mmCIF file of C-alpha atoms in Angstrom:
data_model
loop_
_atom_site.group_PDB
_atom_site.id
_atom_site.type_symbol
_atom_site.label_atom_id
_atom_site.label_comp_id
_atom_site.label_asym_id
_atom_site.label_seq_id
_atom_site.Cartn_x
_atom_site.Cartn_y
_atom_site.Cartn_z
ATOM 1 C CA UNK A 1 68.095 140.825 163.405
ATOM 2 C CA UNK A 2 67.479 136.867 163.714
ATOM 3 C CA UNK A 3 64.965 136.492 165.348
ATOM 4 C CA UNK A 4 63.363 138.966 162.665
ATOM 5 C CA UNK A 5 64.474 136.913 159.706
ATOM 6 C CA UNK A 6 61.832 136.228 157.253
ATOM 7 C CA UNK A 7 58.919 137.838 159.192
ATOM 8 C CA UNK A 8 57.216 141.206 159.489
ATOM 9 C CA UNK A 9 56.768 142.876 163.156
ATOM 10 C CA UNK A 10 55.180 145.521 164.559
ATOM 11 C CA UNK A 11 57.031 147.762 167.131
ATOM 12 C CA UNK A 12 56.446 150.827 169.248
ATOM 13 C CA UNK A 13 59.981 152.499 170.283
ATOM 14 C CA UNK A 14 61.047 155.303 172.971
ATOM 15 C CA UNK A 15 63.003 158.147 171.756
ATOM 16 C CA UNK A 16 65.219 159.225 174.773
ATOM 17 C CA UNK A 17 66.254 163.374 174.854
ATOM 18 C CA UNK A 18 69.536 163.848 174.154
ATOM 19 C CA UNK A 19 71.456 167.737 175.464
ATOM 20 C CA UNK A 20 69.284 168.941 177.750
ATOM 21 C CA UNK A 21 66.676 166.662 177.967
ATOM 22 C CA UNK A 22 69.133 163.971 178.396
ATOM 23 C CA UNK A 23 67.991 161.091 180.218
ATOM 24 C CA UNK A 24 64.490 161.678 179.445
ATOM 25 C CA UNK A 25 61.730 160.206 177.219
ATOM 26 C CA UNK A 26 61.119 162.586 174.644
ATOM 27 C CA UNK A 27 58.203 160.656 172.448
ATOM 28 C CA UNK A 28 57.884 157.364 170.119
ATOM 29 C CA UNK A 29 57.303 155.882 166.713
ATOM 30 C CA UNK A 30 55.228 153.091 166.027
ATOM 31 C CA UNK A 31 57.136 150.599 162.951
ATOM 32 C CA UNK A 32 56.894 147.199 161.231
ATOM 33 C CA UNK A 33 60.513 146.095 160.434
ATOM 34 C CA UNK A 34 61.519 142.802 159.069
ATOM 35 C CA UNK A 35 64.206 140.670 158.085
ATOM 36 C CA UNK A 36 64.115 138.983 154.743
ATOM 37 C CA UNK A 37 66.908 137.258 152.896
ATOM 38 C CA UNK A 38 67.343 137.071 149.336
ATOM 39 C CA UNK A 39 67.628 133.524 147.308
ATOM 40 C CA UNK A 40 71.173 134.007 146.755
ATOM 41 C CA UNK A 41 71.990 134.680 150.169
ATOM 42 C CA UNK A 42 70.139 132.072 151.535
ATOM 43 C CA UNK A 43 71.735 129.521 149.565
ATOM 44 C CA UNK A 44 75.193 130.726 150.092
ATOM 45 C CA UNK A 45 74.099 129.814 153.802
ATOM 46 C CA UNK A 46 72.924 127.029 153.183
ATOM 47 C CA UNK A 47 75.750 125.943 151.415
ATOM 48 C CA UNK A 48 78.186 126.885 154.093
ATOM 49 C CA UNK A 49 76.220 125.048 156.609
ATOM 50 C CA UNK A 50 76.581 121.709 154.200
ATOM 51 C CA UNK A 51 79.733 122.384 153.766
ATOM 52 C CA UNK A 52 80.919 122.409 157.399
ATOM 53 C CA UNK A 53 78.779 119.311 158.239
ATOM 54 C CA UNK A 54 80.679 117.574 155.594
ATOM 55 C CA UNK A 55 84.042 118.385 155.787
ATOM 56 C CA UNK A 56 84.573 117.202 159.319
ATOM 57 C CA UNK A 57 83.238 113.865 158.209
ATOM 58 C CA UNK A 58 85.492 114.195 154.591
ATOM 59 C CA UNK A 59 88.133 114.848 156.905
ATOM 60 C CA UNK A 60 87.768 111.805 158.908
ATOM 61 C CA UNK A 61 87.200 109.225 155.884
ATOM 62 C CA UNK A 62 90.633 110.534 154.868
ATOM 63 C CA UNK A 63 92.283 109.465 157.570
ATOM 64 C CA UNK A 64 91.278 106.249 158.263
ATOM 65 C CA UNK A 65 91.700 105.955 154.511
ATOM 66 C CA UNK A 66 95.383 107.034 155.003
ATOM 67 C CA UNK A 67 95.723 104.870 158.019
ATOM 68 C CA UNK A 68 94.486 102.083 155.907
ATOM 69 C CA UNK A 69 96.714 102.748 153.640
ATOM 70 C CA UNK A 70 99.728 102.571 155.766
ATOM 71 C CA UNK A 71 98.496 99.936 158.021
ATOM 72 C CA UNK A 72 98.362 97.846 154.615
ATOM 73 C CA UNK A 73 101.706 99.199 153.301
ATOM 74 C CA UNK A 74 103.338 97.915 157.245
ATOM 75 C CA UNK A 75 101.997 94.433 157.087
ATOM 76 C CA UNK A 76 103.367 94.202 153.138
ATOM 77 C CA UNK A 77 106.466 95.233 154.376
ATOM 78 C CA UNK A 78 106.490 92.866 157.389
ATOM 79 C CA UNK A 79 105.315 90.131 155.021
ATOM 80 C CA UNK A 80 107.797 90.460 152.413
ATOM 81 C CA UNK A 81 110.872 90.063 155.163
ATOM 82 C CA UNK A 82 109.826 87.029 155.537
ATOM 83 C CA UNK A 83 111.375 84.139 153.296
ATOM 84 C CA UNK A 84 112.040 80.471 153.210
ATOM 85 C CA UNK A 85 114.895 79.309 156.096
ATOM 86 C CA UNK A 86 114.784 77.474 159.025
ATOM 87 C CA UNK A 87 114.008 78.332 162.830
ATOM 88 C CA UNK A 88 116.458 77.062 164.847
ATOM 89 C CA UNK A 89 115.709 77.137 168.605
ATOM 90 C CA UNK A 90 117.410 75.533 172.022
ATOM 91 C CA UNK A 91 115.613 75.034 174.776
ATOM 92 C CA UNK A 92 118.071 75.706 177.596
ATOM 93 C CA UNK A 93 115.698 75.360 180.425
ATOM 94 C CA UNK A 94 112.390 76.396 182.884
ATOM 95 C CA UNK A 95 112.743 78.047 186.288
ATOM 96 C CA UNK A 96 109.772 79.823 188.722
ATOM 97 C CA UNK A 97 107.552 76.860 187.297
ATOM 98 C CA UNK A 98 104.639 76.325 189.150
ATOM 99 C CA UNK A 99 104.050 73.695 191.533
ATOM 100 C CA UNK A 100 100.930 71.188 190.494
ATOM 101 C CA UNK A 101 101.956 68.477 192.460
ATOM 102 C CA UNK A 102 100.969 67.816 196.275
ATOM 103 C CA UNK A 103 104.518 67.527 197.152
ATOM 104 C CA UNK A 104 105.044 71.304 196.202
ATOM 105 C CA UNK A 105 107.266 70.291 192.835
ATOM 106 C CA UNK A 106 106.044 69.822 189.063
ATOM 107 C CA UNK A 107 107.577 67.157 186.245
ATOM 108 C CA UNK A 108 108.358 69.980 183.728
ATOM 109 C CA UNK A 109 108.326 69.660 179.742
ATOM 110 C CA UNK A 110 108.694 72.145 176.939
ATOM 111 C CA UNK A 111 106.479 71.783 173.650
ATOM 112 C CA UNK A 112 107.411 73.945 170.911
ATOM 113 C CA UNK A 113 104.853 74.290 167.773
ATOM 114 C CA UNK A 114 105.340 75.798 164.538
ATOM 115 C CA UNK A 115 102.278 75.085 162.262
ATOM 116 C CA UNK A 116 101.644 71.739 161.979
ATOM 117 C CA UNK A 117 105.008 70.471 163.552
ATOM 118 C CA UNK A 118 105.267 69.554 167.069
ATOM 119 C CA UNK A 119 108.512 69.072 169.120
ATOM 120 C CA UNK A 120 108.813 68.370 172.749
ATOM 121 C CA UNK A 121 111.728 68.329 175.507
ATOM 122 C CA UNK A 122 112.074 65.806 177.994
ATOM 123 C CA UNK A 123 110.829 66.190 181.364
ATOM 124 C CA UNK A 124 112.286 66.341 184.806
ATOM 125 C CA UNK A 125 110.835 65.133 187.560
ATOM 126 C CA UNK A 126 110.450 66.977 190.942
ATOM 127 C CA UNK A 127 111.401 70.262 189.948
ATOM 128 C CA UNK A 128 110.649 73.998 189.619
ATOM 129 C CA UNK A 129 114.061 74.433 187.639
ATOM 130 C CA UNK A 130 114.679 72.473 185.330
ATOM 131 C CA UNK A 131 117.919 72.019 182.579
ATOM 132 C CA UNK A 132 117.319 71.151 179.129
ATOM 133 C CA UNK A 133 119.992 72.152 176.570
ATOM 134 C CA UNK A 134 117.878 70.338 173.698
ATOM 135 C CA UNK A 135 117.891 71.978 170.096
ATOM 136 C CA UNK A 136 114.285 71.494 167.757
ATOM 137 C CA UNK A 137 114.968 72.863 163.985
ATOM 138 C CA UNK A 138 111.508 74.375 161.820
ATOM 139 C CA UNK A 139 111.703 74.302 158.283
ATOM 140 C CA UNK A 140 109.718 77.573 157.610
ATOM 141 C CA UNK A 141 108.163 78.261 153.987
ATOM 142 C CA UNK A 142 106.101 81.872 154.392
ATOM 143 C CA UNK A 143 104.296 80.757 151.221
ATOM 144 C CA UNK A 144 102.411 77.609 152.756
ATOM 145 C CA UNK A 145 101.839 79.238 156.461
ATOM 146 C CA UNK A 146 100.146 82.081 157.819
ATOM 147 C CA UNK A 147 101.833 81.155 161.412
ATOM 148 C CA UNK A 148 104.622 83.885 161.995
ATOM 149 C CA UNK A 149 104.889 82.874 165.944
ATOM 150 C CA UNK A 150 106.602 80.144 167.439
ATOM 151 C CA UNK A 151 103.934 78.907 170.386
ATOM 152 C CA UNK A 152 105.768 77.494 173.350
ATOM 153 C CA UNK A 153 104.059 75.481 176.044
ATOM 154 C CA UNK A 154 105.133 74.433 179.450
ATOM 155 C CA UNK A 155 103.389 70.987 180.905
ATOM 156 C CA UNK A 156 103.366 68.897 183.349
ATOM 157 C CA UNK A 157 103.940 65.235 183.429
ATOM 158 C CA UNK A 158 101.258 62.840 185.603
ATOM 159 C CA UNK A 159 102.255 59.071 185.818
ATOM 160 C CA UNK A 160 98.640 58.130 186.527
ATOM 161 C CA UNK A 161 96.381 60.597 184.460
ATOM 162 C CA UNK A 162 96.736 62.888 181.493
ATOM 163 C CA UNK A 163 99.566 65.904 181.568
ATOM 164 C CA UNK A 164 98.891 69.064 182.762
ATOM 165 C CA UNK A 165 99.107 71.783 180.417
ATOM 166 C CA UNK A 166 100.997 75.168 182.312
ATOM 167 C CA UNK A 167 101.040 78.409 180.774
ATOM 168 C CA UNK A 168 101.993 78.970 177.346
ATOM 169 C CA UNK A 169 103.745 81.953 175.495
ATOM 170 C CA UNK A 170 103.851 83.145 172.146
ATOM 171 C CA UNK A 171 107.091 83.452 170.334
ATOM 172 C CA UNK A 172 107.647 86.230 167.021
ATOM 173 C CA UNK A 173 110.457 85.203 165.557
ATOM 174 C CA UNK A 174 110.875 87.892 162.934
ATOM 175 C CA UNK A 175 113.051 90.038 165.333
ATOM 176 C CA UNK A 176 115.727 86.681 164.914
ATOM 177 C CA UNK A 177 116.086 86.560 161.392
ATOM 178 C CA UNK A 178 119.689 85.941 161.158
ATOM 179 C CA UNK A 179 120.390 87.270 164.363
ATOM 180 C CA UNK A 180 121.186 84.334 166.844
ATOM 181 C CA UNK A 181 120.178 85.350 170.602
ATOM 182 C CA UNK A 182 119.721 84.625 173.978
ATOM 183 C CA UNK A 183 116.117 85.360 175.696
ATOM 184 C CA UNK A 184 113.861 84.382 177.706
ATOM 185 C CA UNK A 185 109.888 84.843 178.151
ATOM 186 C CA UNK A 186 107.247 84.210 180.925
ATOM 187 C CA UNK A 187 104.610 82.013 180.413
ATOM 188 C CA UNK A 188 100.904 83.324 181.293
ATOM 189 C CA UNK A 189 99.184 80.388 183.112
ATOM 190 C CA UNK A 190 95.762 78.340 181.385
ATOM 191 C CA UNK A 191 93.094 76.821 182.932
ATOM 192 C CA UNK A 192 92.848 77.053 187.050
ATOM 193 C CA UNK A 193 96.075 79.239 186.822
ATOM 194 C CA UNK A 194 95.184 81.757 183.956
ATOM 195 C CA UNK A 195 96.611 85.063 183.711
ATOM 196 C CA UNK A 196 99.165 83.916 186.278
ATOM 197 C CA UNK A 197 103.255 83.782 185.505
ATOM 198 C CA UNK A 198 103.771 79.778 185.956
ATOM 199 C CA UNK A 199 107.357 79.952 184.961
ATOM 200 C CA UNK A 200 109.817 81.666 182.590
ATOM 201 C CA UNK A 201 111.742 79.426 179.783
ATOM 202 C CA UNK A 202 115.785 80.803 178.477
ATOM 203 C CA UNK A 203 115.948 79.898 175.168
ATOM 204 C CA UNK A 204 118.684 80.313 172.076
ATOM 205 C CA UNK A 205 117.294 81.253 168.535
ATOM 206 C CA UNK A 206 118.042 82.105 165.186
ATOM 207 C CA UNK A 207 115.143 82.205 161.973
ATOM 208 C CA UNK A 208 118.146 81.680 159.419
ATOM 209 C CA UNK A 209 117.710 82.385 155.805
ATOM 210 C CA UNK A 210 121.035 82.356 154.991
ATOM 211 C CA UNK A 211 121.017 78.893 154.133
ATOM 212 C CA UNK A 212 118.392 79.245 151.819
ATOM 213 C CA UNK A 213 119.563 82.246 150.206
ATOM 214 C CA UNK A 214 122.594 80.549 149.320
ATOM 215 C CA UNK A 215 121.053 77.205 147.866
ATOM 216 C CA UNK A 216 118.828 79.810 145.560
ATOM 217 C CA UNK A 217 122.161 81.332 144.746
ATOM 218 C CA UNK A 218 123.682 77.466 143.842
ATOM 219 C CA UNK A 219 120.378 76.609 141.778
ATOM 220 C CA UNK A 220 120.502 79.699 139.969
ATOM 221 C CA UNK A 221 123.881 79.503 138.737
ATOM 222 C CA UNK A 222 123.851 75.431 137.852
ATOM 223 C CA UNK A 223 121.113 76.432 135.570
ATOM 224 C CA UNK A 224 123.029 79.293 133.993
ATOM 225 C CA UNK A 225 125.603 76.571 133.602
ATOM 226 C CA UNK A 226 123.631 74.156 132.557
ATOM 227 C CA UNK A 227 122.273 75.902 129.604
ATOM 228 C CA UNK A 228 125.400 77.387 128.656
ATOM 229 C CA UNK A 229 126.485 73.473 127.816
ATOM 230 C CA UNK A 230 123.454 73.266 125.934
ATOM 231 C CA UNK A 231 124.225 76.296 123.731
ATOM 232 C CA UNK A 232 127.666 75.213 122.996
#
């Protein structure tokens, strides 16, 4: 009946015999027929049809809401296991490095940034391996930085031009709070040699707040202390 909504037409139709005249035509009847909704109905259906555009599109707002959400409750988390300590990383040493001088050896160095701060190892000459065993100590305070990575970067020393940068690697150091460990990462090469591994550096870290913890502990109580002498 769709196609005969809302409209009047005019039709001629067969009768076919039915017994024995089965399988014959037997006369016709000449009609108008039509198809005509009533208000009601036709806003119910237009209603429904609203309603099923909009709920897919209700249903997707909610979830990206909800991912929001929880996207924002994850980073609030994350954020508030950070506190004030120290990062406390060694250096042990570079190996794979890659070669940037003609003799087929680099002069390898270590800088390690947190921030503002910058520390660097010393360097070895003619090397691909090279030993450092050299410790670097980051005060951290969560409340005046927005850096949560350590940023290592491996260079190359030049006697008669400027150094060379490497690779460089970013370091989270989260996953260390007060949980000293060995590990090592792979630098990704810059410049002429990026997206290439151009060495791997073994390090030893801890981000220790145990330190500060306990110095909050000390202040705390040498003020309870210190106004209890005032009361008495």
């Amino acid at each position: 009946l769709s196609p005969l909504k809302n409209c009047l037409v005019a039709l001629t139709c067969q009768f076919e015999g039915v017994n024995k005249q089965f399988g014959k035509d037997v006369g016709q009847i000449d009609l108008e027929v039509g198809y005509k909704i009533s208000s009601n109905e036709e806003e119910d259906q237009v209603d429904n049809k609203v309603d099923k555009e909009q709920q897919p599109q209700s249903e997707q707002k909610d979830n990206v809401e909800e991912k929001e959400i929880k996207r924002d409750i994850q980073v609030e988390q994350e954020q508030e296991e950070y506190e004030q300590g120290q990062i406390i990383i060694t250096i042990i040493g570079v190996k794979n490095v890659a070669a940037m001088d003609s003799n087929g050896k680099s002069d390898p160095y270590v800088k390690i940034i947190l921030a503002d701060k910058t520390e660097r190892t010393k360097k070895v000459a003619d090397t691909l391996n090279a030993e450092y065993n050299q410790t670097f100590n980051f005060a951290f305070d969560p409340s005046s930085t927005q850096e949560r990575d350590l940023k290592l970067e491996l260079w190359d020393h030049d006697t008669m031009s400027d150094d060379d940068q490497i690779g460089k690697v970013s370091l989270p150091f989260l996953p260390y709070k007060n949980n000293k460990q060995k590990a090592s990462f792979t630098f990704t090469g810059v410049n002429k040699l990026y997206g290439k591994d151009v060495g791997v550096v073994d390090i030893d870290i801890i981000y220790d707040t145990s330190t500060q913890t306990k110095n909050n502990e000390l202040s705390t109580e040498g003020q309870q202390g210190t106004g209890g002498e005032g009361g008495a």
